[in-house]
Coordinates of C-alpha atoms in Angstrom, one line a residue:
X1 CA 67.6 52.2 108.2
X2 CA 67.2 50.7 105.2
X3 CA 70.4 52.3 103.5
X4 CA 72.3 50.5 106.7
X5 CA 71.5 47.6 106.5
X6 CA 72.3 48.1 102.6
X7 CA 75.6 49.2 103.1
X8 CA 76.2 46.7 105.7
X9 CA 75.1 43.8 103.0
X10 CA 77.8 45.5 100.7
X11 CA 80.1 45.2 102.7
X12 CA 79.7 41.4 103.6
X13 CA 79.7 41.2 99.9
X14 CA 82.6 42.6 99.0
X15 CA 84.9 40.8 102.0
X16 CA 83.4 37.4 100.9
X17 CA 84.5 38.5 97.8
X18 CA 88.2 38.5 98.7
X19 CA 87.8 35.5 100.8
X20 CA 87.2 34.1 97.5
X21 CA 90.2 35.5 95.5
X22 CA 87.2 37.8 93.3
X23 CA 88.6 41.2 93.1
X24 CA 85.4 43.5 92.8
X25 CA 86.0 47.1 91.1
X26 CA 83.6 49.7 90.5
X27 CA 84.1 51.5 87.1
X28 CA 83.4 54.7 84.9
X29 CA 83.4 53.6 81.5
X30 CA 81.7 51.1 79.4
X31 CA 83.1 47.6 78.4
X32 CA 83.5 49.4 74.2
X33 CA 85.6 51.9 75.8
X34 CA 87.5 49.3 77.6
X35 CA 87.4 47.0 75.1
X36 CA 89.0 49.9 72.5
X37 CA 91.0 52.0 75.2
X38 CA 92.3 49.8 77.7
X39 CA 91.8 50.0 81.6
X40 CA 93.3 53.7 82.8
X41 CA 93.8 54.4 87.0
X42 CA 91.3 57.0 86.1
X43 CA 88.3 55.0 85.4
X44 CA 88.5 52.8 88.8
X45 CA 86.2 53.2 91.7
X46 CA 84.6 51.9 94.7
X47 CA 82.6 49.6 93.9
X48 CA 80.3 50.8 96.8
X49 CA 79.2 53.6 94.8
X50 CA 78.0 51.5 91.9
X51 CA 73.9 51.1 91.8
X52 CA 72.2 47.7 91.8
X53 CA 76.1 46.1 93.4
X54 CA 73.6 43.5 95.4
X55 CA 72.4 41.8 92.6
X56 CA 76.0 41.0 91.5
X57 CA 76.3 39.4 95.2
X58 CA 73.3 37.7 94.9
X59 CA 74.0 36.2 91.4
X60 CA 77.1 35.2 92.8
X61 CA 75.7 34.0 96.5
X62 CA 73.5 31.5 94.7
X63 CA 76.3 29.7 92.6
X64 CA 78.0 26.4 94.2
X65 CA 81.1 26.8 95.3
X66 CA 82.6 24.8 93.3
X67 CA 81.8 27.5 90.4
X68 CA 82.5 30.1 92.6
X69 CA 85.8 29.0 92.5
X70 CA 86.4 29.5 88.7
X71 CA 86.7 33.3 89.9
X72 CA 89.5 33.1 91.9
X73 CA 91.9 35.6 90.1
X74 CA 89.6 37.5 87.8
X75 CA 88.3 40.3 88.5
X76 CA 85.0 41.8 88.3
X77 CA 84.3 45.6 86.7
X78 CA 81.1 46.1 87.7
X79 CA 80.1 49.1 85.3
X80 CA 78.0 52.5 86.4
X81 CA 77.0 52.8 82.8
X82 CA 74.1 51.0 80.9
X83 CA 75.3 48.2 78.2
X84 CA 75.9 45.2 77.7
X85 CA 78.5 42.6 80.1
X86 CA 81.4 41.0 78.0
X87 CA 83.8 38.4 79.4
X88 CA 87.1 39.5 79.9
X89 CA 88.5 36.2 78.5
X90 CA 92.6 37.7 78.6
X91 CA 94.1 41.0 77.2
X92 CA 95.8 41.6 73.7
X93 CA 97.8 45.0 75.2
X94 CA 100.3 45.0 71.6
X95 CA 96.9 45.2 69.6
X96 CA 95.9 47.6 72.7
X97 CA 92.5 45.6 73.3
X98 CA 91.7 45.5 76.8
X99 CA 94.8 46.9 77.8
X100 CA 95.2 46.5 81.5
X101 CA 91.9 45.1 81.8
X102 CA 92.4 41.3 84.3
X103 CA 90.7 38.4 83.4
X104 CA 87.1 38.6 84.3
X105 CA 83.5 40.2 83.8
X106 CA 82.6 43.7 83.0
X107 CA 79.3 44.2 84.5
X108 CA 76.9 47.1 83.0
X109 CA 73.5 48.8 84.5
X110 CA 71.2 47.3 84.6
X111 CA 72.8 44.6 86.8
X112 CA 70.9 41.4 87.9
X113 CA 71.4 38.3 88.5
X114 CA 71.1 36.6 86.0
X115 CA 73.5 38.7 84.2
X116 CA 76.3 37.9 86.3
X117 CA 75.6 34.2 86.2
X118 CA 75.6 34.3 82.0
X119 CA 79.0 35.8 82.0
X120 CA 80.4 33.7 84.9
X121 CA 79.6 30.6 82.8
X122 CA 81.3 31.9 79.8
X123 CA 84.4 31.8 82.0
X124 CA 83.6 28.3 83.4
X125 CA 83.2 27.7 79.6
X126 CA 86.5 29.2 78.0
X127 CA 88.8 28.9 81.1
X128 CA 87.4 26.1 83.3
X129 CA 85.9 23.2 80.6
X130 CA 87.8 24.3 77.5
X131 CA 91.2 25.9 78.6
X132 CA 91.6 28.3 76.2
X133 CA 94.0 31.4 77.1
X134 CA 96.2 29.5 78.9
X135 CA 93.8 29.7 82.3
X136 CA 95.1 27.7 85.3
X137 CA 92.2 26.2 86.5
X138 CA 91.6 24.2 83.0
X139 CA 90.4 21.6 85.4
X140 CA 86.8 20.3 83.4
X141 CA 88.9 19.5 80.2
X142 CA 87.0 16.2 80.0
X143 CA 83.6 17.8 79.5
X144 CA 84.4 19.4 76.7
X145 CA 83.9 16.5 74.0
X146 CA 80.1 16.4 75.9
X147 CA 79.4 20.5 76.1
X148 CA 80.3 20.9 72.3
X149 CA 78.0 17.6 71.4
X150 CA 75.2 19.2 73.7
X151 CA 75.7 23.0 73.0
X152 CA 77.1 23.0 69.2
X153 CA 74.7 25.4 67.1
X154 CA 74.9 24.3 63.6
X155 CA 72.9 27.0 61.5
X156 CA 73.0 31.1 61.6
X157 CA 72.0 33.3 63.7
X158 CA 68.8 35.7 63.2
X159 CA 68.4 37.9 65.9
X160 CA 65.0 38.6 64.4
X161 CA 63.7 35.1 65.0
X162 CA 60.4 35.6 66.1
X163 CA 60.7 31.9 68.5
X164 CA 63.7 29.8 69.2
X165 CA 63.9 26.3 67.5
X166 CA 63.0 23.5 69.4
X167 CA 65.8 23.1 72.2
X168 CA 66.7 26.2 72.4
X169 CA 65.8 28.3 75.3
X170 CA 65.7 31.8 73.5
X171 CA 66.8 33.6 70.1
X172 CA 69.5 34.7 71.9
X173 CA 71.2 31.0 72.7
X174 CA 71.1 30.5 68.8
X175 CA 74.1 32.8 68.6
X176 CA 76.6 30.3 68.7
X177 CA 78.0 27.5 71.4
X178 CA 78.9 29.5 73.8
X179 CA 76.0 31.1 74.5
X180 CA 74.0 28.4 74.0
X181 CA 75.7 27.3 77.0
X182 CA 75.8 30.7 79.3
X183 CA 71.9 30.4 78.4
X184 CA 71.1 26.6 79.6
X185 CA 73.4 26.8 83.0

């Protein structure tokens, strides 16, 4: 049946994630909650019960292996709630910011492959290229000057702009250089 096939695909994705060193966790809260309240054991659940989990799988499967490796040791928090996804670059428990959260991504509904790729690229950018937050995977640091040259945004962000300027994929890519890099990827 279709449900059984979906369950098998989810089980395969969870197993694949473990092989890659990626933890997948279902969550019952949203990014704002985790940012200000931190993660508590009762906030986490089985990822198999989260809607659209296979969209996460498809987003990751389309990435080359040398990009997927940047998620090793990271956590994908897959939420049942709607909202915007967020890259967890670190945790600052002394300020109660993302306390109890591992580096990784909070993915909120409605999950789409494109959102997954966008957030993975933030990890690639911040951790692997720019080496921020003392990430041990800072392996593409030599690309930082080129990344800065190509993706810098040197004007104020206007979310009400009707169209992006020439060279930008969409208005959101003009928010800052990190969003420009992720959107282009």
